[in-house]
PDB file of C-alpha atoms in Angstrom:
ATOM      1  CA  MET A   1       0.054  -0.025   0.048  1.00 41.00           C
ATOM      2  CA  THR A   2       1.710   3.657  -1.060  1.00 40.00           C
ATOM      3  CA  ARG A   3       1.186   6.490   0.941  1.00 43.00           C
ATOM      4  CA  SER A   4      -1.032   9.172  -0.109  1.00 43.00           C
ATOM      5  CA  GLU A   5      -0.057  13.252   0.155  1.00 41.00           C
ATOM      6  CA  PRO A   6      -1.353  14.372   3.384  1.00 40.00           C
ATOM      7  CA  THR A   7      -4.184  16.667   2.592  1.00 42.00           C
ATOM      8  CA  ALA A   8      -6.404  18.145   4.891  1.00 57.00           C
ATOM      9  CA  ARG A   9      -9.031  15.485   5.851  1.00 85.00           C
ATOM     10  CA  ARG A  10     -11.659  14.357   8.357  1.00 94.00           C
ATOM     11  CA  PRO A  11     -10.347  12.383  11.175  1.00 97.00           C
ATOM     12  CA  VAL A  12     -11.640   8.536  11.301  1.00 98.00           C
ATOM     13  CA  VAL A  13     -13.140   6.440  13.456  1.00 98.00           C
ATOM     14  CA  VAL A  14     -12.748   2.552  12.588  1.00 98.00           C
ATOM     15  CA  MET A  15     -15.544   0.882  14.542  1.00 98.00           C
ATOM     16  CA  GLY A  16     -17.072  -2.406  14.929  1.00 96.00           C
ATOM     17  CA  VAL A  17     -17.627  -5.184  17.675  1.00 93.00           C
ATOM     18  CA  SER A  18     -14.214  -6.967  19.003  1.00 86.00           C
ATOM     19  CA  GLY A  19     -12.666  -8.955  16.864  1.00 87.00           C
ATOM     20  CA  CYS A  20     -13.734  -7.383  13.608  1.00 93.00           C
ATOM     21  CA  GLY A  21      -9.714  -5.495  12.658  1.00 92.00           C
ATOM     22  CA  LYS A  22     -10.235  -2.336  13.966  1.00 95.00           C
ATOM     23  CA  SER A  23      -7.085  -1.806  15.336  1.00 94.00           C
ATOM     24  CA  THR A  24      -5.130  -3.178  12.443  1.00 95.00           C
ATOM     25  CA  VAL A  25      -7.314  -1.391   9.754  1.00 97.00           C
ATOM     26  CA  ALA A  26      -7.001   1.797  11.546  1.00 98.00           C
ATOM     27  CA  THR A  27      -3.105   1.376  11.893  1.00 98.00           C
ATOM     28  CA  GLU A  28      -2.671   0.382   7.697  1.00 97.00           C
ATOM     29  CA  LEU A  29      -5.381   3.176   7.059  1.00 97.00           C
ATOM     30  CA  ALA A  30      -3.362   5.830   9.034  1.00 97.00           C
ATOM     31  CA  HIS A  31       0.102   4.801   7.642  1.00 97.00           C
ATOM     32  CA  ALA A  32      -1.691   5.028   4.153  1.00 96.00           C
ATOM     33  CA  LEU A  33      -2.725   8.327   5.045  1.00 95.00           C
ATOM     34  CA  ASP A  34       0.001   9.181   6.618  1.00 94.00           C
ATOM     35  CA  ALA A  35      -1.772  10.125   9.427  1.00 96.00           C
ATOM     36  CA  PRO A  36      -1.657   9.817  13.392  1.00 97.00           C
ATOM     37  CA  THR A  37      -3.294   6.845  14.568  1.00 98.00           C
ATOM     38  CA  ALA A  38      -4.351   5.527  17.977  1.00 98.00           C
ATOM     39  CA  ASP A  39      -6.207   2.646  19.398  1.00 96.00           C
ATOM     40  CA  ALA A  40      -9.137   3.551  21.742  1.00 96.00           C
ATOM     41  CA  ASP A  41      -8.541   0.994  24.292  1.00 91.00           C
ATOM     42  CA  ALA A  42      -5.528   2.656  25.453  1.00 94.00           C
ATOM     43  CA  LEU A  43      -7.997   5.451  26.422  1.00 95.00           C
ATOM     44  CA  HIS A  44      -9.806   3.203  28.743  1.00 93.00           C
ATOM     45  CA  PRO A  45      -9.351   3.869  32.593  1.00 92.00           C
ATOM     46  CA  ALA A  46      -8.061   0.874  34.634  1.00 93.00           C
ATOM     47  CA  ALA A  47     -11.652  -0.005  35.671  1.00 93.00           C
ATOM     48  CA  ASN A  48     -13.224  -0.605  32.250  1.00 92.00           C
ATOM     49  CA  ILE A  49     -10.048  -3.058  31.608  1.00 89.00           C
ATOM     50  CA  ALA A  50     -10.485  -4.946  34.399  1.00 91.00           C
ATOM     51  CA  LYS A  51     -14.488  -5.466  34.173  1.00 90.00           C
ATOM     52  CA  MET A  52     -13.968  -6.390  30.385  1.00 82.00           C
ATOM     53  CA  SER A  53     -11.172  -8.729  31.563  1.00 84.00           C
ATOM     54  CA  SER A  54     -13.587 -10.226  34.114  1.00 86.00           C
ATOM     55  CA  GLY A  55     -16.098 -10.970  31.402  1.00 81.00           C
ATOM     56  CA  HIS A  56     -18.395  -8.401  32.609  1.00 83.00           C
ATOM     57  CA  PRO A  57     -19.711  -5.807  29.527  1.00 78.00           C
ATOM     58  CA  LEU A  58     -19.465  -1.938  29.709  1.00 82.00           C
ATOM     59  CA  ASP A  59     -22.451  -0.018  30.672  1.00 88.00           C
ATOM     60  CA  ASP A  60     -22.978   3.782  29.259  1.00 91.00           C
ATOM     61  CA  ALA A  61     -21.456   5.031  32.539  1.00 94.00           C
ATOM     62  CA  ASP A  62     -18.670   3.044  32.013  1.00 93.00           C
ATOM     63  CA  ARG A  63     -18.188   4.672  28.618  1.00 91.00           C
ATOM     64  CA  ALA A  64     -18.858   8.083  29.376  1.00 93.00           C
ATOM     65  CA  GLY A  65     -15.481   9.633  29.933  1.00 93.00           C
ATOM     66  CA  TRP A  66     -13.728   7.230  27.530  1.00 95.00           C
ATOM     67  CA  LEU A  67     -15.917   8.576  24.470  1.00 97.00           C
ATOM     68  CA  ILE A  68     -14.893  12.220  25.531  1.00 97.00           C
ATOM     69  CA  ARG A  69     -11.402  11.086  25.307  1.00 96.00           C
ATOM     70  CA  VAL A  70     -11.553   9.543  22.169  1.00 98.00           C
ATOM     71  CA  GLY A  71     -13.657  12.851  20.462  1.00 98.00           C
ATOM     72  CA  ASP A  72     -10.772  14.775  22.196  1.00 98.00           C
ATOM     73  CA  TRP A  73      -8.088  12.755  20.942  1.00 98.00           C
ATOM     74  CA  LEU A  74      -9.373  13.018  16.746  1.00 98.00           C
ATOM     75  CA  ALA A  75      -9.994  16.955  17.972  1.00 97.00           C
ATOM     76  CA  THR A  76      -6.463  17.461  18.997  1.00 96.00           C
ATOM     77  CA  HIS A  77      -4.927  15.244  15.678  1.00 96.00           C
ATOM     78  CA  PRO A  78      -5.980  16.834  12.526  1.00 90.00           C
ATOM     79  CA  GLY A  79      -6.646  13.953  10.066  1.00 95.00           C
ATOM     80  CA  GLY A  80      -6.101  10.958  12.737  1.00 97.00           C
ATOM     81  CA  VAL A  81      -7.333   7.599  12.853  1.00 98.00           C
ATOM     82  CA  ILE A  82      -8.657   5.906  15.614  1.00 98.00           C
ATOM     83  CA  ALA A  83      -9.780   2.296  16.019  1.00 98.00           C
ATOM     84  CA  CYS A  84     -12.750   2.323  18.659  1.00 97.00           C
ATOM     85  CA  SER A  85     -15.980   0.005  18.848  1.00 93.00           C
ATOM     86  CA  ALA A  86     -18.354   3.162  18.664  1.00 96.00           C
ATOM     87  CA  LEU A  87     -21.226   0.527  18.883  1.00 95.00           C
ATOM     88  CA  ARG A  88     -24.111   2.678  19.329  1.00 96.00           C
ATOM     89  CA  ARG A  89     -25.155   6.077  17.538  1.00 98.00           C
ATOM     90  CA  ARG A  90     -25.345   7.627  20.754  1.00 97.00           C
ATOM     91  CA  TYR A  91     -21.363   6.747  21.410  1.00 97.00           C
ATOM     92  CA  ARG A  92     -21.151   8.063  17.996  1.00 98.00           C
ATOM     93  CA  ASP A  93     -22.632  11.535  18.947  1.00 98.00           C
ATOM     94  CA  VAL A  94     -20.224  11.631  22.325  1.00 97.00           C
ATOM     95  CA  ILE A  95     -17.589  11.697  19.781  1.00 98.00           C
ATOM     96  CA  ARG A  96     -18.995  14.001  16.939  1.00 98.00           C
ATOM     97  CA  SER A  97     -19.535  16.098  20.239  1.00 98.00           C
ATOM     98  CA  ARG A  98     -16.062  16.800  20.663  1.00 98.00           C
ATOM     99  CA  CYS A  99     -14.906  16.058  16.743  1.00 97.00           C
ATOM    100  CA  PRO A 100     -17.852  17.238  14.660  1.00 97.00           C
ATOM    101  CA  THR A 101     -15.885  16.286  11.729  1.00 96.00           C
ATOM    102  CA  VAL A 102     -15.137  12.718  12.287  1.00 97.00           C
ATOM    103  CA  VAL A 103     -16.254  10.183   9.554  1.00 97.00           C
ATOM    104  CA  PHE A 104     -16.845   6.676  10.393  1.00 98.00           C
ATOM    105  CA  VAL A 105     -15.486   3.414   8.850  1.00 98.00           C
ATOM    106  CA  TYR A 106     -17.738   0.630   9.901  1.00 98.00           C
ATOM    107  CA  LEU A 107     -16.198  -2.829  10.009  1.00 97.00           C
ATOM    108  CA  GLN A 108     -19.293  -5.090   9.136  1.00 97.00           C
ATOM    109  CA  GLY A 109     -18.836  -9.032   9.376  1.00 94.00           C
ATOM    110  CA  SER A 110     -20.923 -11.763  10.094  1.00 90.00           C
ATOM    111  CA  ARG A 111     -20.939 -13.304  13.971  1.00 85.00           C
ATOM    112  CA  GLU A 112     -19.295 -16.325  12.232  1.00 86.00           C
ATOM    113  CA  VAL A 113     -16.510 -14.727  10.777  1.00 87.00           C
ATOM    114  CA  ILE A 114     -15.675 -12.065  13.483  1.00 88.00           C
ATOM    115  CA  THR A 115     -16.159 -15.079  16.340  1.00 78.00           C
ATOM    116  CA  ALA A 116     -13.688 -16.970  14.446  1.00 76.00           C
ATOM    117  CA  ARG A 117     -11.331 -14.503  14.414  1.00 70.00           C
ATOM    118  CA  GLN A 118     -11.891 -13.122  17.912  1.00 71.00           C
ATOM    119  CA  ALA A 119     -11.329 -16.685  19.228  1.00 67.00           C
ATOM    120  CA  ALA A 120      -7.817 -16.915  17.307  1.00 60.00           C
ATOM    121  CA  ARG A 121      -6.317 -13.660  18.933  1.00 57.00           C
ATOM    122  CA  THR A 122      -4.207 -14.195  21.884  1.00 59.00           C
ATOM    123  CA  GLY A 123      -3.366 -11.728  24.981  1.00 55.00           C
ATOM    124  CA  HIS A 124      -6.361  -9.221  24.325  1.00 49.00           C
ATOM    125  CA  PHE A 125      -8.419  -8.090  27.344  1.00 48.00           C
ATOM    126  CA  MET A 126     -11.861  -8.897  25.904  1.00 51.00           C
ATOM    127  CA  PRO A 127     -12.768 -12.461  25.924  1.00 53.00           C
ATOM    128  CA  THR A 128     -14.907 -14.055  23.454  1.00 55.00           C
ATOM    129  CA  SER A 129     -17.699 -14.658  25.841  1.00 60.00           C
ATOM    130  CA  LEU A 130     -18.783 -10.974  25.465  1.00 67.00           C
ATOM    131  CA  MET A 131     -19.105 -11.451  21.677  1.00 73.00           C
ATOM    132  CA  ASN A 132     -22.939 -11.790  22.056  1.00 78.00           C
ATOM    133  CA  SER A 133     -22.773  -8.378  24.059  1.00 80.00           C
ATOM    134  CA  GLN A 134     -20.996  -6.937  21.444  1.00 83.00           C
ATOM    135  CA  PHE A 135     -23.339  -7.974  18.932  1.00 88.00           C
ATOM    136  CA  ASP A 136     -26.750  -7.167  20.821  1.00 87.00           C
ATOM    137  CA  THR A 137     -25.453  -3.433  21.525  1.00 88.00           C
ATOM    138  CA  LEU A 138     -24.366  -2.688  17.905  1.00 93.00           C
ATOM    139  CA  GLU A 139     -26.293  -0.298  16.116  1.00 96.00           C
ATOM    140  CA  PRO A 140     -24.678  -0.011  12.536  1.00 95.00           C
ATOM    141  CA  LEU A 141     -24.271   3.328  10.784  1.00 97.00           C
ATOM    142  CA  ALA A 142     -27.671   5.300  10.184  1.00 97.00           C
ATOM    143  CA  PRO A 143     -28.162   6.994   6.446  1.00 95.00           C
ATOM    144  CA  ASP A 144     -27.497  10.077   8.034  1.00 96.00           C
ATOM    145  CA  GLU A 145     -24.463   9.354  10.125  1.00 97.00           C
ATOM    146  CA  PRO A 146     -21.058  10.618   8.130  1.00 96.00           C
ATOM    147  CA  GLY A 147     -19.220   7.093   7.226  1.00 97.00           C
ATOM    148  CA  ILE A 148     -19.186   4.107   5.085  1.00 97.00           C
ATOM    149  CA  THR A 149     -19.517   0.067   5.757  1.00 97.00           C
ATOM    150  CA  VAL A 150     -16.925  -2.132   4.507  1.00 98.00           C
ATOM    151  CA  ASP A 151     -17.262  -5.598   4.914  1.00 97.00           C
ATOM    152  CA  VAL A 152     -14.667  -7.591   6.897  1.00 96.00           C
ATOM    153  CA  ASP A 153     -14.471 -10.897   5.149  1.00 93.00           C
ATOM    154  CA  ALA A 154     -11.950 -10.256   2.847  1.00 94.00           C
ATOM    155  CA  SER A 155      -7.990  -9.873   3.139  1.00 93.00           C
ATOM    156  CA  ILE A 156      -6.820  -6.930   5.123  1.00 94.00           C
ATOM    157  CA  ASP A 157      -5.208  -5.308   1.937  1.00 97.00           C
ATOM    158  CA  ASP A 158      -8.571  -4.919   0.144  1.00 97.00           C
ATOM    159  CA  VAL A 159     -10.268  -4.033   3.269  1.00 97.00           C
ATOM    160  CA  VAL A 160      -7.957  -1.130   3.710  1.00 97.00           C
ATOM    161  CA  ALA A 161      -8.441  -0.240  -0.144  1.00 97.00           C
ATOM    162  CA  ASN A 162     -12.038  -0.856   0.109  1.00 97.00           C
ATOM    163  CA  ALA A 163     -11.817   2.012   3.191  1.00 97.00           C
ATOM    164  CA  LEU A 164      -9.697   4.094   1.181  1.00 96.00           C
ATOM    165  CA  THR A 165     -11.843   4.322  -1.787  1.00 96.00           C
ATOM    166  CA  GLY A 166     -14.975   4.926   0.425  1.00 96.00           C
ATOM    167  CA  LEU A 167     -13.481   7.726   1.909  1.00 95.00           C
ATOM    168  CA  ARG A 168     -12.339   9.360  -0.595  1.00 92.00           C
ATOM    169  CA  ASN A 169     -15.909   9.195  -2.206  1.00 92.00           C
ATOM    170  CA  LEU A 170     -17.204  10.522   1.115  1.00 87.00           C
ATOM    171  CA  ARG A 171     -15.253  13.558   0.127  1.00 64.00           C
TER     172      ARG A 171
END
């Protein structure tokens, strides 16, 4: 993948359920765009990590400060790309309240594909047992939300290429 010339770009959230490839796609997308990148998991307070690690899903109160930190990171990193679940519209609304120009890349995949990917991961705090809660919480992008949907049942290169094409078409 070749880097594109730096331009004034909108910040990007690569979103979806755990195991869909957010971190990998965000890293590759940021590389292709020559943009700063982060993983929203690193912005979680220790209490959230401990809760998820023990097999308990986060509730909205747990997410509130974290989503503000995600939006603030985007607002202070022009054109940045961050991997963040952003599963519900109201979560994306919080991010947008801090960074109104953000666009979303929703990584969509079937339960079967994503569950298999998550089961193959090692060293991540999100246990496979929380997969159902992720899909139960998920609200795909609504037609009035700025963003694109990319199918993850493809190679990482194809997913990133499709995301880049979709982002260019949003401009």
